[in-house]
Short mmCIF file of C-alpha atoms and ligand atoms in Angstrom, two decimals:
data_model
loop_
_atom_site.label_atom_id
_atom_site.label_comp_id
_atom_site.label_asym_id
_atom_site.label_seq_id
_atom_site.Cartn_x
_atom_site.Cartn_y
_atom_site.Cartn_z
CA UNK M 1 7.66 -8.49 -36.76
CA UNK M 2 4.14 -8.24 -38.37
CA UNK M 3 3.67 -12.24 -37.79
CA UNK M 4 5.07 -12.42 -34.24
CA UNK M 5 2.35 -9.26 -33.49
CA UNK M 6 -0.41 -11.51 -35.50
CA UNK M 7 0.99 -14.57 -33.71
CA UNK M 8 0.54 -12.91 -30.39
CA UNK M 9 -3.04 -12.03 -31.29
CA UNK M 10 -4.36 -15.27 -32.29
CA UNK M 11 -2.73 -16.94 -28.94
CA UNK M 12 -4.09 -13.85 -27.01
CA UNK M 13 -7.19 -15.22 -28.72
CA UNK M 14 -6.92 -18.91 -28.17
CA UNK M 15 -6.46 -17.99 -24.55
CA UNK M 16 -9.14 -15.28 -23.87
CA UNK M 17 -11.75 -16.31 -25.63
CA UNK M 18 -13.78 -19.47 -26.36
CA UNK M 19 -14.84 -18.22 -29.65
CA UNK M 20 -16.57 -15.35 -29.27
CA UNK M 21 -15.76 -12.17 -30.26
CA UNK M 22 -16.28 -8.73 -28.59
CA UNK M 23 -19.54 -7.92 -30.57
CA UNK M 24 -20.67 -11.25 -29.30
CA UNK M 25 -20.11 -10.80 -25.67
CA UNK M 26 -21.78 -7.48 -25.76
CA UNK M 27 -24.68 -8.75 -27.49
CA UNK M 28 -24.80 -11.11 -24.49
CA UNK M 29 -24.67 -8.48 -21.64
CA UNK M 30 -26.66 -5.73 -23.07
CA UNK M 31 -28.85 -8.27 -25.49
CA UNK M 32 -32.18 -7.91 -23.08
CA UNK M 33 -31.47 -11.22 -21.20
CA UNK M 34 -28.49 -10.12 -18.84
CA UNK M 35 -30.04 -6.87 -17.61
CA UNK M 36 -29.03 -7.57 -13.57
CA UNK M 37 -24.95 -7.94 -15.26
CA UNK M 38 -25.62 -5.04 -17.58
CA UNK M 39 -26.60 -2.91 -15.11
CA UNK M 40 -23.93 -3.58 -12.52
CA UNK M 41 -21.11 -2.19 -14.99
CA UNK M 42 -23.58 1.02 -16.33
CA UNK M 43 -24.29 2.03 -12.74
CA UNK M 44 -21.05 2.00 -12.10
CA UNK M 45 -19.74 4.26 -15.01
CA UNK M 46 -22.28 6.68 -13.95
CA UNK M 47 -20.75 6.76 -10.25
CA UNK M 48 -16.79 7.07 -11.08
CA UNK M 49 -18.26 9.76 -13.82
CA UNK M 50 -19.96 11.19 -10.83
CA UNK M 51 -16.80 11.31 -8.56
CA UNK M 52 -14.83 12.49 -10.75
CA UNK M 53 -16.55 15.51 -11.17
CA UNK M 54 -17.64 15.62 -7.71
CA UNK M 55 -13.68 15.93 -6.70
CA UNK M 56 -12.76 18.22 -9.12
CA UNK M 57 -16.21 20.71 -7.68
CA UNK M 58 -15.02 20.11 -4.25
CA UNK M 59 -11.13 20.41 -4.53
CA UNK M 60 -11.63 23.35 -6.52
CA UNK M 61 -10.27 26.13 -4.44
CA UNK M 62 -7.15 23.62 -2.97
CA UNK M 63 -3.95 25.78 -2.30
CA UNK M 64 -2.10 23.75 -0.82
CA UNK M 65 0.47 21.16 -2.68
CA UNK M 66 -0.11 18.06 -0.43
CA UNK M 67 -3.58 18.79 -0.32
CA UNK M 68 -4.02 19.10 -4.32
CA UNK M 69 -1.92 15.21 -4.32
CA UNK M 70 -4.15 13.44 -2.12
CA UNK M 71 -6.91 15.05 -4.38
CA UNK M 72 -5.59 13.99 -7.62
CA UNK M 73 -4.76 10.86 -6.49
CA UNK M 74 -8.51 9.52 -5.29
CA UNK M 75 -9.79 10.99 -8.72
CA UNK M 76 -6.91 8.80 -10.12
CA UNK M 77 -9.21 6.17 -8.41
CA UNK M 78 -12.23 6.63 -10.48
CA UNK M 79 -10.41 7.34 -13.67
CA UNK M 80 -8.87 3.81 -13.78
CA UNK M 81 -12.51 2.49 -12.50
CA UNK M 82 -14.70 4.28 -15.43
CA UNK M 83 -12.51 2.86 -17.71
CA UNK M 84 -12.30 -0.70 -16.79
CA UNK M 85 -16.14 -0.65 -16.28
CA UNK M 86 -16.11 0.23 -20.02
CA UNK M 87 -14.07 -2.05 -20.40
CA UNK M 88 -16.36 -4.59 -19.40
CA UNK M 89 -19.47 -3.19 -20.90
CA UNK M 90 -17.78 -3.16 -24.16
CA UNK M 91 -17.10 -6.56 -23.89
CA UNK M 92 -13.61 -6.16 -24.80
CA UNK M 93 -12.50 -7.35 -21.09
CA UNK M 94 -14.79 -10.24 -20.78
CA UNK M 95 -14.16 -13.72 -22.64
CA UNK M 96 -16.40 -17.06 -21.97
CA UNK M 97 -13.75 -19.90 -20.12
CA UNK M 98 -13.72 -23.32 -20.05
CA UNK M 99 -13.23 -24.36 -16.65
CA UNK M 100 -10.86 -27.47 -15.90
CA UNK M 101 -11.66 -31.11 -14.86
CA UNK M 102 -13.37 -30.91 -11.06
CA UNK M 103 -14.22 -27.75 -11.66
CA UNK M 104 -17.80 -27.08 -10.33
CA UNK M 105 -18.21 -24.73 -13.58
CA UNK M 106 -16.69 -27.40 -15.97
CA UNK M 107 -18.72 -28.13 -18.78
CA UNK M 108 -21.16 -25.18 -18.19
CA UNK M 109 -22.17 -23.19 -21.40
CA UNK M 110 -22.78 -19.84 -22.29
CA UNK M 111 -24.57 -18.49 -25.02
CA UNK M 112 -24.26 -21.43 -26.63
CA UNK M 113 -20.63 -21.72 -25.94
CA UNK M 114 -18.87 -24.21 -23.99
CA UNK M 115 -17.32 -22.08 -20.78
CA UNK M 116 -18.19 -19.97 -17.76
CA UNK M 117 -18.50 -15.51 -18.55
CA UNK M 118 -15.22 -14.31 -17.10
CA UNK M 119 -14.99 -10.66 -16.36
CA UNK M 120 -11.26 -10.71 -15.94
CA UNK M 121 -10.78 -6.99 -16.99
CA UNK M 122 -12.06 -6.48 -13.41
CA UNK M 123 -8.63 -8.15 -12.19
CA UNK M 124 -6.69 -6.73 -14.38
CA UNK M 125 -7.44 -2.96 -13.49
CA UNK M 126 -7.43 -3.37 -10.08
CA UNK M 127 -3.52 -3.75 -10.29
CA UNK M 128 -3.63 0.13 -11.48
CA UNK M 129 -7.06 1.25 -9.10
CA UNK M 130 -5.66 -0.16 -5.83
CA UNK M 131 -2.11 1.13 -6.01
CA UNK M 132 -4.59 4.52 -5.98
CA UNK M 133 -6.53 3.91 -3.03
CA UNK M 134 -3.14 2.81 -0.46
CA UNK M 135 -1.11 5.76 -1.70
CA UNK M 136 -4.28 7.98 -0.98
CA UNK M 137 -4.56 5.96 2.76
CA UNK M 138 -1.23 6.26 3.21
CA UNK M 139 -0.43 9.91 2.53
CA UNK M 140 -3.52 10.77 4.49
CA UNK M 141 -1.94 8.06 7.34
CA UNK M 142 1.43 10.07 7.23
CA UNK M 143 3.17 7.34 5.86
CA UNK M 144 6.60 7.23 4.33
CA UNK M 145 6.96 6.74 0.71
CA UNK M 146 8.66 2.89 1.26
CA UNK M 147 5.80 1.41 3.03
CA UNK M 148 3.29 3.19 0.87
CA UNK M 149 5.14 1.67 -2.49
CA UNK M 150 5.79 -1.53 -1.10
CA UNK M 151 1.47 -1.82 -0.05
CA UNK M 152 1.34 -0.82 -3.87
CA UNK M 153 3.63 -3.21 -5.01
CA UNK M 154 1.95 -5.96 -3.02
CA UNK M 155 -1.65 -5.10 -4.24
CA UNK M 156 -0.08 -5.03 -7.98
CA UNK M 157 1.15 -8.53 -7.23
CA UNK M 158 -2.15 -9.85 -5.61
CA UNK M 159 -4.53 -8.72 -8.30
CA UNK M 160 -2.12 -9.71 -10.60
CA UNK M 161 -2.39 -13.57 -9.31
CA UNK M 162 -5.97 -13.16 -8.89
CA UNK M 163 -5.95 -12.14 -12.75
CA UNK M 164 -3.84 -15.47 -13.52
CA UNK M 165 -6.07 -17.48 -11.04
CA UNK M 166 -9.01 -16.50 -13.39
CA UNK M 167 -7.53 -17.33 -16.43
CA UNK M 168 -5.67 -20.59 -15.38
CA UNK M 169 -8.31 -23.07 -17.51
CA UNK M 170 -5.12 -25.89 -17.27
CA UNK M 171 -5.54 -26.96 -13.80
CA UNK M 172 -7.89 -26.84 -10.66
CA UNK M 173 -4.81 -26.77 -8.08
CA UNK M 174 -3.03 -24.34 -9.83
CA UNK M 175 -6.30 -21.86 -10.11
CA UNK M 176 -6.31 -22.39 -6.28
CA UNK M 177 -2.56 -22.03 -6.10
CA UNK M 178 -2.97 -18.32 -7.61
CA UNK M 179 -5.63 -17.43 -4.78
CA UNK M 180 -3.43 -18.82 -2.28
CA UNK M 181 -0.55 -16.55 -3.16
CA UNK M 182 -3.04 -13.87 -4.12
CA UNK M 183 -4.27 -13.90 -0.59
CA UNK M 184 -0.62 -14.25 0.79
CA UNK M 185 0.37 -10.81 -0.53
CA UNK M 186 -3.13 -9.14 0.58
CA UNK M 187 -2.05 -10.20 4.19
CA UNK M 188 0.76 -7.65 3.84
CA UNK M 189 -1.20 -5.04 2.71
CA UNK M 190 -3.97 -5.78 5.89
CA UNK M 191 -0.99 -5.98 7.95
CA UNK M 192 0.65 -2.42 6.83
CA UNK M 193 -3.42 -0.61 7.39
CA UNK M 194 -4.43 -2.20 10.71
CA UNK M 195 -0.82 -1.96 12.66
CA UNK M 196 1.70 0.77 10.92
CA UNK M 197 -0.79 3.56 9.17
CA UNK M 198 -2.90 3.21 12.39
CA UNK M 199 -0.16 4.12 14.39
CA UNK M 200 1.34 6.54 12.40
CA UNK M 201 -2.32 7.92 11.52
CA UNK M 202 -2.74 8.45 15.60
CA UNK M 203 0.66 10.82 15.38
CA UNK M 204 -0.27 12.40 12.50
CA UNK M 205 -3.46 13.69 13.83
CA UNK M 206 -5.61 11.87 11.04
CA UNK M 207 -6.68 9.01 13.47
CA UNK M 208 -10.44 9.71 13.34
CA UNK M 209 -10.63 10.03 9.57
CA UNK M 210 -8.58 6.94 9.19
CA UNK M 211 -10.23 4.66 11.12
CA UNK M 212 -13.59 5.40 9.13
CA UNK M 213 -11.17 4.32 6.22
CA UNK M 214 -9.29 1.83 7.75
CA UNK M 215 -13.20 0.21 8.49
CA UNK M 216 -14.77 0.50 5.14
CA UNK M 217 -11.08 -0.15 2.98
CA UNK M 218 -10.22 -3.70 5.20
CA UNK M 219 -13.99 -4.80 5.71
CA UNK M 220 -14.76 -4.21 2.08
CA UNK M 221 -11.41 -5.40 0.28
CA UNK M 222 -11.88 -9.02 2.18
CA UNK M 223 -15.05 -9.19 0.82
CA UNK M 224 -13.56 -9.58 -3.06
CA UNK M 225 -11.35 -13.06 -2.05
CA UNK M 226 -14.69 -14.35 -0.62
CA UNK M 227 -16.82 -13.34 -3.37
CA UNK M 228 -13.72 -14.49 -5.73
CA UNK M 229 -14.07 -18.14 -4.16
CA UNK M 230 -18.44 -18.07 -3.95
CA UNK M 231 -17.89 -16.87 -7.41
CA UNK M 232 -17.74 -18.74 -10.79
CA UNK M 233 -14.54 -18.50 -10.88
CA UNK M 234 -14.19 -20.55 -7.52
CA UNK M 235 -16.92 -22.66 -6.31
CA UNK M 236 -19.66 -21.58 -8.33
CA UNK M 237 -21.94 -21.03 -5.57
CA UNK M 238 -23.22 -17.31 -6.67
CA UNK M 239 -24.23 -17.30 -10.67
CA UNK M 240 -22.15 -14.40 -12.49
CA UNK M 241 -25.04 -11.67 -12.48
CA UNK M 242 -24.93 -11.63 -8.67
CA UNK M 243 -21.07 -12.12 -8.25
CA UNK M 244 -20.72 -8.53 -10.96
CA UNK M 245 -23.15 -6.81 -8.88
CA UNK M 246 -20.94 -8.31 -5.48
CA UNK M 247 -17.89 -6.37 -6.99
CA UNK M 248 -19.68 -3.74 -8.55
CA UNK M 249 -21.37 -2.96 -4.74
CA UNK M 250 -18.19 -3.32 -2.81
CA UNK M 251 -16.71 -0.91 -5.28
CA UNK M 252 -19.33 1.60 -4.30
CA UNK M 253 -17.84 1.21 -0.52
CA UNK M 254 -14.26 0.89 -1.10
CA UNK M 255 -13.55 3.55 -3.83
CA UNK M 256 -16.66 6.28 -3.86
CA UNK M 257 -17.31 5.91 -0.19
CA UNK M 258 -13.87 6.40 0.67
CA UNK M 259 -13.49 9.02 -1.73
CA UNK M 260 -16.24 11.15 -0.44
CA UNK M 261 -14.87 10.64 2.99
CA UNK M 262 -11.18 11.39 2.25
CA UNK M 263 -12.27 14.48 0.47
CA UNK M 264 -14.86 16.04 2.58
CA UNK M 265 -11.72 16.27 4.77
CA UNK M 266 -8.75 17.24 2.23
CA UNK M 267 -10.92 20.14 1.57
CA UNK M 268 -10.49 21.67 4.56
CA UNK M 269 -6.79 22.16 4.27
CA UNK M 270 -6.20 21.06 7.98
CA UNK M 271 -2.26 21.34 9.10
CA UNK M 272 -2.71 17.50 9.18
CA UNK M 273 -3.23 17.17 5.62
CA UNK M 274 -1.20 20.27 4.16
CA UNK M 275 2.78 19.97 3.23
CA UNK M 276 3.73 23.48 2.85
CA UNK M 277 4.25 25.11 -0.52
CA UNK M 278 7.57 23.02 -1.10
CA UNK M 279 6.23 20.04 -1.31
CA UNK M 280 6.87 17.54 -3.62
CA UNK M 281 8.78 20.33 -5.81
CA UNK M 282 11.09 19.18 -8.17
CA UNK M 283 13.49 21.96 -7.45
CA UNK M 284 14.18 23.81 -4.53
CA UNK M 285 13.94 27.53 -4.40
CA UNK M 286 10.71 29.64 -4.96
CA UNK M 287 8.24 27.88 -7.84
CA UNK M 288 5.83 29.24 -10.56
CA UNK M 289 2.55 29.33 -8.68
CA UNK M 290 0.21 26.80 -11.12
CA UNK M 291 -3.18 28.92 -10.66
C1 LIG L 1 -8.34 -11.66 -5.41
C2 LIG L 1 -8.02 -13.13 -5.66
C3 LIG L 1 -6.73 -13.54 -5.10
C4 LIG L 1 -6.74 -13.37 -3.60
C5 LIG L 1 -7.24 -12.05 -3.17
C6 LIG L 1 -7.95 -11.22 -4.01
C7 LIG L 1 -8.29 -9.88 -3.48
C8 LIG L 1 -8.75 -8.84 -4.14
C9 LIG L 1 -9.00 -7.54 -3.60
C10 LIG L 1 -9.44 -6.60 -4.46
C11 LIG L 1 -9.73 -5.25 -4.17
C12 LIG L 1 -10.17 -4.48 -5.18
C13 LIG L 1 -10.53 -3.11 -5.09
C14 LIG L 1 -10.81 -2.51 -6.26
C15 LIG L 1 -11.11 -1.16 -6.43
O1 LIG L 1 -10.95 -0.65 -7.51
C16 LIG L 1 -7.58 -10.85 -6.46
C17 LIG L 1 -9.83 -11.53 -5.63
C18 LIG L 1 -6.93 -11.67 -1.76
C19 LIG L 1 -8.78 -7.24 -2.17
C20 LIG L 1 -10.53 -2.39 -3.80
#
């Protein structure tokens, strides 16, 4: 058992990094020489720090159990983003790549090593931030629990490709094969915002709020593919200092924008928003108050 966890290590190893370690990769973003990239994950723990504690000031005097969901679940938001933004900082989610044959990257170096800085920690906890931000749309949309677990499901599966398109060093089709079917599955998700939440937003009475959503969470989540493919990781256009500070800005918009906005109105209680004290109780009959 020991040797198949070891064995699993070293490949995990072979696979993520090109030699360096951890310590290494942190020397090379906080070193002196990569301030623009080591500032683009700091700034960013300070703001999910910030929003966290901004929701939990603002939704402090919540009654209501709908109201206290929709709460919890944009602070989920920031939870999973200060801790994949330490992630990164830490170095412990970024590895140096070699990029395949025809790739414009291939054969670039970094510190000294032969590969391109991947920061795929950023793909890889988006598959647990973005589930976050559609059950949050959705709830405040009026939305019925399939089509808000199957937008989940479908942003699971497309940062999950877009996690396997980054670390696909084997072959330049296949890279682009992951981004194809990456992009296939965010169609859904575009699909289930513009036409059923905005219809079932309009009936709910939460049209105005969620079009002010519906703008900044479709405008800003197409801008990650096309930063993904100006990127290093697609065609190298942007160098990886501006394409972190790319993500790092639209995550401003799409998560503590939309936070602020979703919660400026959850805190009002409106009969839009509220469930009744039933909801979501695990048994029926009267329940322990929790406060
Ligand atoms: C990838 C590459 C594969 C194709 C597509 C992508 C889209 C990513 C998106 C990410 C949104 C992230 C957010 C994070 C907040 O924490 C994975 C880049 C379509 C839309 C909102």
């Amino acid at each position: 058992m020991q040797s198949l966890v070891a064995a699993g290590f070293r490949s995990g190893h072979v696979a993520l990094q090109n030699g360096m370690t951890d310590a290494e990769l942190f020397e090379y973003v906080f070193g002196g020489d990569n301030t623009l990239l080591a500032l683009s994950f700091v700034i960013n723990i300070a703001l999910a720090g910030i929003t966290i504690l901004g929701i939990a000031y603002l939704g402090r005097n919540l009654t209501d159990p709908r109201s206290k969901a929709i709460a919890t679940v944009l602070m989920l938001i920031s939870v999973v983003s200060i801790s994949s933004y330490t992630g990164l900082a830490s170095g412990l989610t970024l590895s140096v790549l070699e990029m395949p044959a025809g790739h414009p990257a291939a054969g670039a170096t970094t510190a000294g090593e032969n590969g391109v800085l991947t920061m795929w920690g950023r793909y890889l906890t988006w598959t647990f931030s973005t589930p976050f931000i559609l059950i949050a749309l959705g709830m405040i949309a009026g939305s019925n629990w399939t089509k808000i677990l199957t937008s989940s499901a479908f942003t699971i599966a497309m940062c999950v490709t877009g996690l396997a398109a980054a670390l696909t060093t084997s072959s330049l089709v296949l890279r682009w094969w992951w981004f194809v079917l990456g992009s296939i599955f965010f169609l859904v998700i575009v699909y289930v915002i513009l036409v059923d939440w905005t219809a079932e937003a309009k009936r709910a009475g939460t049209g105005d709020l969620f079009r002010t959503l519906k703008f900044l969470t479709v405008v800003g989540w197409f801008g990650y593919p096309i930063l993904w493919a100006l990127g290093v990781e697609g065609f190298a256009i942007l160098d990886v200092a501006v394409t972190s500070w790319g993500y790092s800005l639209l995550d401003i918009v799409t998560k503590y924008i939309v936070t602020f906005v979703a919660m400026s109105y959850v805190v009002e209680e409106p009969d839009t928003i509220t469930g009744g004290t039933d909801y979501g109780a695990s048994i029926s009959g009267p329940t322990t108050p929790d406060d």
